[in-house]
Short mmCIF file of C-alpha atoms in Angstrom, two decimals:
data_model
loop_
_atom_site.label_atom_id
_atom_site.label_comp_id
_atom_site.label_asym_id
_atom_site.label_seq_id
_atom_site.Cartn_x
_atom_site.Cartn_y
_atom_site.Cartn_z
CA MET D 1 -12.48 -9.70 28.14
CA LYS D 2 -9.49 -7.15 27.91
CA LEU D 3 -9.27 -4.88 25.15
CA TYR D 4 -5.49 -3.71 24.48
CA THR D 5 -5.61 -0.73 22.62
CA TYR D 6 -4.54 3.58 21.10
CA TRP D 7 -7.07 5.94 20.56
CA ARG D 8 -5.74 6.98 17.38
CA SER D 9 -4.70 3.41 16.29
CA SER D 10 -5.86 2.54 13.52
CA ALA D 11 -5.58 -1.69 13.30
CA ALA D 12 -6.47 -1.01 17.25
CA MET D 13 -10.22 0.38 15.73
CA ARG D 14 -10.86 -2.16 13.77
CA VAL D 15 -10.94 -4.75 16.68
CA ARG D 16 -13.43 -1.65 18.28
CA MET D 17 -15.61 -2.18 16.36
CA ALA D 18 -15.87 -5.73 15.63
CA LEU D 19 -16.29 -5.42 19.82
CA THR D 20 -19.36 -2.91 19.66
CA LEU D 21 -20.38 -4.57 16.18
CA LYS D 22 -20.98 -7.97 18.09
CA ALA D 23 -22.20 -5.54 21.05
CA LEU D 24 -19.67 -7.81 23.62
CA SER D 25 -18.05 -6.45 26.27
CA CYS D 26 -14.24 -6.08 26.67
CA GLU D 27 -12.72 -3.58 29.13
CA MET D 28 -10.47 -0.91 26.58
CA VAL D 29 -6.73 -0.93 28.41
CA PRO D 30 -5.35 2.28 27.06
CA VAL D 31 -1.19 1.75 25.27
CA HIS D 32 -0.32 4.88 24.96
CA LEU D 33 2.01 4.69 22.27
CA ALA D 34 4.03 8.72 22.41
CA ARG D 35 3.71 9.27 26.45
CA ASN D 36 7.21 7.65 28.48
CA GLY D 37 9.01 7.45 25.59
CA GLY D 38 6.31 4.82 23.61
CA GLU D 39 3.97 2.63 26.91
CA HIS D 40 3.97 -0.34 23.84
CA ARG D 41 7.82 -0.41 24.41
CA GLY D 42 7.72 -0.47 27.96
CA ALA D 43 8.51 -4.52 29.67
CA ALA D 44 4.61 -4.62 30.43
CA HIS D 45 3.91 -4.28 27.25
CA LEU D 46 6.23 -6.62 25.30
CA ALA D 47 5.83 -9.07 28.15
CA ARG D 48 1.98 -9.12 25.98
CA HIS D 49 3.07 -8.32 22.85
CA PRO D 50 6.49 -9.12 21.85
CA GLN D 51 6.02 -6.73 18.50
CA GLY D 52 5.24 -3.56 20.68
CA LEU D 53 2.11 -3.46 19.25
CA VAL D 54 -1.12 -2.58 19.87
CA PRO D 55 -4.39 -4.17 19.77
CA VAL D 56 -3.50 -6.98 21.53
CA LEU D 57 -6.83 -9.53 23.65
CA ASP D 58 -6.63 -10.87 26.75
CA LEU D 59 -8.84 -14.01 27.08
CA ASP D 60 -10.80 -14.44 30.29
CA GLY D 61 -9.47 -18.17 30.21
CA GLY D 62 -6.19 -16.95 29.86
CA GLY D 63 -4.90 -15.78 26.19
CA LEU D 64 -2.98 -13.83 24.12
CA VAL D 65 -4.26 -12.24 20.88
CA ILE D 66 -2.74 -10.34 18.50
CA GLN D 67 -2.65 -8.78 15.43
CA SER D 68 -6.01 -6.20 14.47
CA LEU D 69 -7.61 -9.41 11.63
CA ALA D 70 -6.32 -12.05 13.24
CA ILE D 71 -8.00 -11.07 16.66
CA ILE D 72 -11.54 -10.03 15.07
CA GLU D 73 -11.13 -14.01 12.99
CA TYR D 74 -11.21 -15.03 16.29
CA LEU D 75 -13.86 -13.31 18.25
CA GLU D 76 -15.90 -14.32 14.17
CA GLU D 77 -15.16 -17.97 15.10
CA THR D 78 -16.66 -17.56 18.61
CA TYR D 79 -18.57 -15.21 18.53
CA PRO D 80 -20.45 -15.29 15.91
CA ASP D 81 -23.72 -13.90 15.68
CA PRO D 82 -23.88 -10.99 13.86
CA PRO D 83 -21.44 -13.16 11.96
CA LEU D 84 -18.77 -9.64 9.91
CA LEU D 85 -17.84 -12.21 7.12
CA PRO D 86 -20.24 -13.22 5.11
CA ALA D 87 -22.17 -16.99 4.71
CA ASP D 88 -20.36 -18.03 1.21
CA ALA D 89 -16.95 -19.50 0.94
CA LEU D 90 -16.25 -17.36 -2.31
CA GLY D 91 -17.80 -13.26 -0.44
CA ARG D 92 -15.72 -14.09 2.72
CA ALA D 93 -13.05 -14.18 0.00
CA ARG D 94 -13.62 -11.11 -0.78
CA VAL D 95 -15.11 -9.46 2.12
CA ARG D 96 -10.67 -10.66 3.39
CA ALA D 97 -9.38 -9.28 0.25
CA LEU D 98 -10.94 -5.79 0.85
CA ALA D 99 -9.72 -6.06 4.51
CA GLN D 100 -6.03 -6.71 3.74
CA ALA D 101 -6.62 -4.57 1.15
CA ILE D 102 -6.46 -2.12 3.12
CA ALA D 103 -4.12 -3.57 5.75
CA CYS D 104 -1.63 -5.01 4.32
CA GLU D 105 -0.99 -2.55 1.33
CA ILE D 106 -2.38 0.94 2.62
CA HIS D 107 -1.82 1.26 6.66
CA PRO D 108 1.52 -0.37 7.16
CA LEU D 109 3.40 2.37 4.73
CA GLN D 110 2.45 4.60 7.14
CA ASN D 111 1.73 3.90 10.73
CA LEU D 112 4.18 5.00 13.36
CA ARG D 113 7.53 2.59 13.56
CA VAL D 114 7.38 4.18 9.54
CA ARG D 115 6.70 7.82 10.03
CA GLN D 116 9.47 7.11 13.18
CA TYR D 117 11.78 5.50 10.30
CA LEU D 118 11.39 8.32 7.57
CA THR D 119 12.40 11.12 10.55
CA GLY D 120 14.50 10.24 12.07
CA PRO D 121 17.20 7.62 10.78
CA LEU D 122 15.41 9.13 6.57
CA ALA D 123 15.64 12.49 8.33
CA MET D 124 12.77 13.66 6.16
CA ASP D 125 11.57 16.91 7.03
CA ASP D 126 7.37 17.85 7.25
CA GLU D 127 6.08 18.57 4.20
CA ALA D 128 7.60 15.56 2.09
CA LEU D 129 6.07 13.06 5.72
CA GLY D 130 3.57 14.58 4.81
CA ARG D 131 3.55 13.57 0.54
CA TRP D 132 4.55 10.18 1.72
CA ASN D 133 2.41 9.28 4.40
CA ARG D 134 -1.10 11.41 1.81
CA HIS D 135 0.46 8.99 -1.29
CA TRP D 136 0.14 5.48 0.07
CA VAL D 137 -3.87 6.84 1.77
CA GLU D 138 -4.29 8.20 -2.22
CA ASP D 139 -3.05 5.62 -4.36
CA GLY D 140 -4.51 2.52 -1.44
CA LEU D 141 -7.91 3.86 -2.09
CA ARG D 142 -8.46 4.47 -5.02
CA SER D 143 -7.55 0.75 -5.55
CA VAL D 144 -10.48 -0.22 -2.64
CA GLU D 145 -12.95 1.90 -4.93
CA ARG D 146 -11.73 -0.07 -7.78
CA LEU D 147 -12.90 -2.97 -5.48
CA LEU D 148 -15.33 -1.49 -4.98
CA ALA D 149 -17.53 1.01 -7.44
CA ASP D 150 -18.83 -2.46 -10.15
CA ALA D 151 -18.43 -5.27 -7.89
CA PRO D 152 -22.44 -6.46 -7.23
CA GLU D 153 -21.55 -7.12 -4.02
CA THR D 154 -21.25 -4.71 -2.71
CA GLY D 155 -24.14 -3.31 -1.36
CA ARG D 156 -25.65 -1.03 1.85
CA PHE D 157 -21.70 -1.75 3.05
CA CYS D 158 -18.47 -2.98 1.79
CA HIS D 159 -20.07 -6.57 1.06
CA GLY D 160 -23.81 -6.57 1.22
CA ASP D 161 -25.92 -4.76 3.24
CA THR D 162 -24.70 -5.86 6.88
CA PRO D 163 -21.53 -4.25 8.35
CA THR D 164 -18.46 -6.80 7.26
CA VAL D 165 -14.56 -6.78 8.63
CA ALA D 166 -13.95 -5.09 5.15
CA ASP D 167 -16.00 -1.98 7.29
CA CYS D 168 -13.74 -2.63 10.04
CA CYS D 169 -11.08 -1.64 7.88
CA LEU D 170 -11.82 0.71 6.15
CA VAL D 171 -14.22 2.55 8.20
CA PRO D 172 -10.57 3.33 10.21
CA GLN D 173 -8.26 4.32 6.52
CA LEU D 174 -10.88 6.60 6.85
CA TYR D 175 -10.35 8.24 9.71
CA ASN D 176 -6.63 8.44 8.89
CA ALA D 177 -6.98 9.89 4.98
CA ARG D 178 -8.01 12.35 6.47
CA ARG D 179 -6.00 13.33 9.20
CA PHE D 180 -3.18 13.53 6.62
CA GLY D 181 -5.22 15.67 5.25
CA CYS D 182 -5.93 13.48 1.45
CA ASP D 183 -7.60 13.98 -1.57
CA LEU D 184 -11.15 11.87 -1.42
CA SER D 185 -12.06 13.03 -5.13
CA GLY D 186 -13.01 10.04 -6.99
CA LEU D 187 -13.70 8.04 -3.80
CA ASP D 188 -17.44 7.54 -4.28
CA THR D 189 -17.83 3.96 -2.75
CA ILE D 190 -15.87 4.76 0.12
CA LEU D 191 -17.45 8.48 1.23
CA ARG D 192 -20.40 6.62 0.50
CA ILE D 193 -20.20 3.64 3.15
CA ASP D 194 -18.05 5.04 4.56
CA ALA D 195 -21.36 8.18 6.29
CA ALA D 196 -22.95 4.32 6.17
CA CYS D 197 -21.16 2.84 8.87
CA GLN D 198 -20.69 6.44 10.37
CA ALA D 199 -24.49 5.99 12.04
CA LEU D 200 -24.67 3.37 13.44
CA PRO D 201 -24.23 3.48 16.72
CA ALA D 202 -22.14 0.82 17.66
CA VAL D 203 -19.90 2.43 15.33
CA GLN D 204 -19.91 5.12 16.92
CA ALA D 205 -19.14 4.10 19.93
CA ALA D 206 -16.11 2.60 18.73
CA ALA D 207 -14.83 5.75 16.95
CA PRO D 208 -11.12 7.74 18.69
CA GLU D 209 -12.28 10.46 20.35
CA ARG D 210 -15.17 8.31 22.30
CA GLN D 211 -11.73 6.64 23.64
CA SER D 212 -10.88 7.28 27.12
CA ASP D 213 -7.39 8.23 26.36
CA ALA D 214 -8.64 10.39 23.63
CA GLU D 215 -6.80 14.05 23.74
CA MET Q 1 -8.35 -23.18 -11.37
CA LYS Q 2 -5.59 -21.40 -13.16
CA LEU Q 3 -3.09 -18.51 -10.40
CA TYR Q 4 -1.05 -15.88 -11.83
CA THR Q 5 2.12 -15.24 -10.10
CA TYR Q 6 5.18 -13.84 -10.92
CA TRP Q 7 8.68 -16.04 -9.91
CA ARG Q 8 9.81 -13.87 -7.33
CA SER Q 9 6.74 -12.52 -6.04
CA SER Q 10 6.63 -13.63 -2.07
CA ALA Q 11 2.92 -13.35 -2.44
CA ALA Q 12 2.99 -15.09 -5.04
CA MET Q 13 5.06 -18.19 -3.60
CA ARG Q 14 3.09 -18.49 -0.52
CA VAL Q 15 -0.63 -19.31 -2.94
CA ARG Q 16 2.47 -21.95 -4.59
CA MET Q 17 3.00 -23.23 -1.23
CA ALA Q 18 0.06 -23.54 -0.21
CA LEU Q 19 -1.34 -25.32 -3.30
CA THR Q 20 0.74 -27.52 -3.80
CA LEU Q 21 0.79 -28.48 0.89
CA LYS Q 22 -2.48 -29.48 -0.52
CA ALA Q 23 -2.23 -31.12 -3.53
CA LEU Q 24 -4.33 -29.49 -5.34
CA SER Q 25 -3.60 -29.08 -8.98
CA CYS Q 26 -3.71 -25.90 -10.52
CA GLU Q 27 -1.99 -24.33 -13.76
CA MET Q 28 0.36 -21.11 -13.40
CA VAL Q 29 0.27 -18.36 -15.67
CA PRO Q 30 3.09 -15.58 -15.19
CA VAL Q 31 2.06 -12.21 -15.02
CA HIS Q 32 6.11 -10.47 -15.46
CA LEU Q 33 6.65 -7.71 -12.75
CA ALA Q 34 9.59 -6.04 -14.83
CA ARG Q 35 9.27 -7.26 -18.02
CA ASN Q 36 6.68 -4.89 -21.08
CA GLY Q 37 6.65 -1.85 -18.45
CA GLY Q 38 4.60 -4.07 -16.06
CA GLU Q 39 3.10 -6.98 -17.26
CA HIS Q 40 0.68 -5.77 -13.69
CA ARG Q 41 -0.27 -3.35 -15.54
CA GLY Q 42 -1.19 -3.58 -18.45
CA ALA Q 43 -5.23 -3.82 -19.08
CA ALA Q 44 -5.23 -8.36 -18.65
CA HIS Q 45 -3.68 -8.41 -15.54
CA LEU Q 46 -6.13 -5.33 -14.33
CA ALA Q 47 -9.31 -6.21 -15.80
CA ARG Q 48 -8.18 -9.52 -13.06
CA HIS Q 49 -6.72 -7.45 -10.43
CA PRO Q 50 -7.34 -3.24 -10.15
CA GLN Q 51 -4.68 -3.57 -7.98
CA GLY Q 52 -1.98 -5.12 -10.53
CA LEU Q 53 -0.77 -6.79 -8.04
CA VAL Q 54 0.06 -11.25 -8.26
CA PRO Q 55 -0.77 -13.64 -7.06
CA VAL Q 56 -4.76 -13.75 -8.59
CA LEU Q 57 -6.39 -17.29 -8.35
CA ASP Q 58 -9.20 -17.62 -11.54
CA LEU Q 59 -11.91 -20.10 -10.44
CA ASP Q 60 -12.83 -23.11 -12.79
CA GLY Q 61 -16.36 -22.11 -11.87
CA GLY Q 62 -15.19 -18.04 -13.02
CA GLY Q 63 -14.38 -16.22 -10.03
CA LEU Q 64 -11.22 -13.58 -8.67
CA VAL Q 65 -9.68 -14.41 -5.88
CA ILE Q 66 -6.97 -11.43 -4.61
CA GLN Q 67 -4.97 -10.66 -2.01
CA SER Q 68 -2.93 -14.12 -0.98
CA LEU Q 69 -3.72 -14.96 3.20
CA ALA Q 70 -7.38 -14.18 1.34
CA ILE Q 71 -7.04 -17.02 -1.77
CA ILE Q 72 -5.35 -19.44 0.94
CA GLU Q 73 -8.64 -19.04 3.17
CA TYR Q 74 -10.84 -19.25 -0.04
CA LEU Q 75 -8.43 -22.75 -0.62
CA GLU Q 76 -8.58 -23.43 3.63
CA GLU Q 77 -11.90 -24.01 3.28
CA THR Q 78 -12.39 -25.56 0.05
CA TYR Q 79 -9.94 -27.82 0.11
CA PRO Q 80 -9.25 -28.57 3.43
CA ASP Q 81 -7.77 -31.72 3.87
CA PRO Q 82 -4.43 -31.16 4.53
CA PRO Q 83 -5.44 -28.74 6.85
CA LEU Q 84 -3.41 -25.07 6.94
CA LEU Q 85 -4.71 -24.41 9.75
CA PRO Q 86 -4.92 -25.87 13.30
CA ALA Q 87 -7.59 -26.88 14.82
CA ASP Q 88 -8.77 -25.49 17.79
CA ALA Q 89 -9.43 -21.16 17.42
CA LEU Q 90 -7.17 -20.19 19.79
CA GLY Q 91 -4.57 -21.83 18.12
CA ARG Q 92 -6.15 -20.48 14.57
CA ALA Q 93 -5.61 -17.08 16.15
CA ARG Q 94 -1.54 -18.06 16.80
CA VAL Q 95 -0.30 -18.98 12.80
CA ARG Q 96 -2.65 -16.19 11.57
CA ALA Q 97 -0.72 -13.35 13.62
CA LEU Q 98 2.73 -15.02 12.44
CA ALA Q 99 1.78 -14.68 9.16
CA GLN Q 100 0.00 -10.97 9.36
CA ALA Q 101 3.24 -10.25 12.01
CA ILE Q 102 5.25 -10.44 8.22
CA ALA Q 103 2.51 -10.28 5.81
CA CYS Q 104 1.49 -6.50 6.86
CA GLU Q 105 4.84 -6.26 9.13
CA ILE Q 106 7.37 -6.48 6.81
CA HIS Q 107 6.80 -7.63 3.32
CA PRO Q 108 4.20 -4.36 2.85
CA LEU Q 109 7.90 -2.12 3.32
CA GLN Q 110 10.08 -4.17 1.24
CA ASN Q 111 8.27 -4.85 -2.25
CA LEU Q 112 8.40 -3.56 -5.89
CA ARG Q 113 5.87 -0.76 -5.28
CA VAL Q 114 7.25 0.93 -2.71
CA ARG Q 115 10.84 0.46 -3.38
CA GLN Q 116 10.17 1.86 -6.48
CA TYR Q 117 9.03 5.38 -5.14
CA LEU Q 118 11.74 5.44 -2.60
CA THR Q 119 14.44 4.82 -5.63
CA GLY Q 120 12.53 7.49 -8.30
CA PRO Q 121 10.41 9.63 -6.01
CA LEU Q 122 12.59 9.48 -3.11
CA ALA Q 123 15.83 9.90 -5.54
CA MET Q 124 17.03 6.68 -3.11
CA ASP Q 125 20.36 5.37 -3.98
CA ASP Q 126 20.64 1.74 -4.28
CA GLU Q 127 22.64 1.88 -1.08
CA ALA Q 128 20.25 3.77 1.15
CA LEU Q 129 17.56 1.64 -0.18
CA GLY Q 130 18.80 -1.75 0.75
CA ARG Q 131 20.18 -0.01 4.22
CA TRP Q 132 16.32 0.19 4.28
CA ASN Q 133 15.55 -3.17 3.22
CA ARG Q 134 17.59 -5.11 5.11
CA HIS Q 135 16.47 -2.42 7.89
CA TRP Q 136 12.33 -3.91 8.25
CA VAL Q 137 13.41 -7.67 6.91
CA GLU Q 138 16.37 -7.27 9.45
CA ASP Q 139 13.60 -5.75 12.57
CA GLY Q 140 10.07 -8.15 11.50
CA LEU Q 141 11.87 -11.06 11.50
CA ARG Q 142 13.91 -10.58 14.93
CA SER Q 143 9.96 -9.97 16.38
CA VAL Q 144 9.27 -13.29 14.49
CA GLU Q 145 11.70 -14.83 16.35
CA ARG Q 146 10.27 -13.53 19.36
CA LEU Q 147 7.29 -14.96 18.86
CA LEU Q 148 8.33 -18.68 17.98
CA ALA Q 149 11.11 -18.81 19.97
CA ASP Q 150 9.81 -18.99 23.88
CA ALA Q 151 6.20 -20.35 22.09
CA PRO Q 152 5.18 -23.95 23.27
CA GLU Q 153 2.50 -24.22 20.16
CA THR Q 154 5.91 -24.43 18.36
CA GLY Q 155 6.81 -27.54 17.05
CA ARG Q 156 8.37 -28.75 14.04
CA PHE Q 157 7.08 -26.47 12.15
CA CYS Q 158 6.00 -22.15 12.92
CA HIS Q 159 3.15 -24.09 15.49
CA GLY Q 160 3.29 -27.59 15.99
CA ASP Q 161 4.29 -30.01 13.66
CA THR Q 162 2.30 -30.03 10.40
CA PRO Q 163 3.16 -26.33 8.35
CA THR Q 164 0.28 -23.63 8.40
CA VAL Q 165 -0.21 -20.33 7.00
CA ALA Q 166 2.89 -19.43 8.68
CA ASP Q 167 5.03 -21.54 7.48
CA CYS Q 168 3.92 -20.47 3.80
CA CYS Q 169 4.92 -16.20 5.24
CA LEU Q 170 7.89 -17.88 6.73
CA VAL Q 171 9.82 -19.64 4.02
CA PRO Q 172 9.37 -16.95 1.07
CA GLN Q 173 10.22 -14.21 3.18
CA LEU Q 174 13.57 -15.57 3.47
CA TYR Q 175 14.14 -16.35 0.60
CA ASN Q 176 13.51 -12.00 0.20
CA ALA Q 177 16.06 -12.15 3.77
CA ARG Q 178 18.69 -14.14 1.44
CA ARG Q 179 18.34 -11.98 -1.27
CA PHE Q 180 18.49 -8.38 0.36
CA GLY Q 181 21.18 -9.84 1.86
CA CYS Q 182 20.21 -9.86 5.55
CA ASP Q 183 21.54 -10.33 8.96
CA LEU Q 184 20.38 -14.36 10.34
CA SER Q 185 22.00 -14.06 12.93
CA GLY Q 186 20.23 -15.01 16.18
CA LEU Q 187 17.06 -16.08 13.95
CA ASP Q 188 17.47 -19.66 14.96
CA THR Q 189 14.51 -21.00 15.07
CA ILE Q 190 13.82 -19.34 11.33
CA LEU Q 191 15.77 -21.12 10.36
CA ARG Q 192 15.74 -24.27 12.09
CA ILE Q 193 12.04 -24.19 10.47
CA ASP Q 194 12.62 -22.96 7.19
CA ALA Q 195 15.27 -26.08 7.53
CA ALA Q 196 12.28 -28.23 8.17
CA CYS Q 197 9.17 -26.22 4.79
CA GLN Q 198 13.07 -26.80 2.60
CA ALA Q 199 12.49 -30.88 2.91
CA LEU Q 200 9.16 -30.83 2.16
CA PRO Q 201 8.82 -31.55 -1.99
CA ALA Q 202 6.34 -29.66 -2.00
CA VAL Q 203 7.65 -26.46 -0.53
CA GLN Q 204 10.79 -27.39 -3.25
CA ALA Q 205 7.98 -27.61 -5.51
CA ALA Q 206 6.33 -24.24 -5.28
CA ALA Q 207 10.26 -22.25 -4.93
CA PRO Q 208 10.86 -19.12 -7.32
CA GLU Q 209 13.56 -20.48 -9.33
CA ARG Q 210 11.11 -23.87 -10.20
CA GLN Q 211 8.56 -21.65 -11.80
CA SER Q 212 8.77 -21.50 -15.13
CA ASP Q 213 8.59 -17.70 -15.84
CA ALA Q 214 11.89 -17.49 -13.25
CA GLU Q 215 15.32 -15.47 -14.70
#
């Protein structure tokens, strides 16, 4: 397998975490989002992914899988051990909901193409862009904190005592939150879970600064 | 089962479509997003969903499921017939990717709380807000069109000849696109699939104007 990835893309980092947590061997192929006007917009990458996004999983037997959470579900079905989803339907629903609370509610509002539209056509300055980024990340993470803090299902990780898809989304979002200088006060459960994740060698191996294309 | 819903919420409509396509009986409980300062922000609804969003599925045996795609995956696991995901892992990955191309890339950028932030703190006027909405919907739907148009897996519906989770996301997004006055030219595959969906009584029953809280 090959993963088309970018070191700082949090969607790509979700998939890298799933791969390392499952101890799967996968070649990492960097696609530079900022260099050459954006390699993701070049013909070679658009042939793999018509939306010009990373990550893309290129399967050994042919076949491309796009969208980080679809890729992780595919990996889960194909390489079920160790599982990244709980055994019960209600637990799986909770983990998927936590993952989507990040992937659908937080991340889309501050990814690269949105930032480029805000600073380009909308002529937003750096300070206003910073406020925009921090607003959605802080607001979204406070919601996720509420989902985690009061739930008996929350354990050492987002759901129980082993990492799940929810943790694969939370850790990259925290990385982004720190990068944007967000206020993380009050996010006690999230910070405790992030620290538990960061202690795992598999999570460390998926970190942005450990990738070959890190700058 | 009860579904906390709002007639015009496209996330709620996705779940309504999954319920009607599976012919499941479910009580619809409207949560009005505009009335009384937003019923979704009231204590009663926040107790169900700390993010104050719809939809929420309230299970007969107790238990709440949030996030539209997590709810649909739960319904698929619990009531597998008729299926809304293909039988093969690669097909399921494609359908989930199409669903997420809408739920993660298009819808988050023009939902209610984002529109309220743009017109409130950012003081965007109606014309600029209209451009913002149309930009993301048109750009996103063109990407989805590319994913659908060239793929041999595309059939009468997004994947083959029976509706899937991808169609449950596409139809509500088209409803939004029309509401925002988007340019739908060139979206031939999408419009053909939307028409095939609209011909199904189950899809008609899930439509916004057919809900008891429609205005």
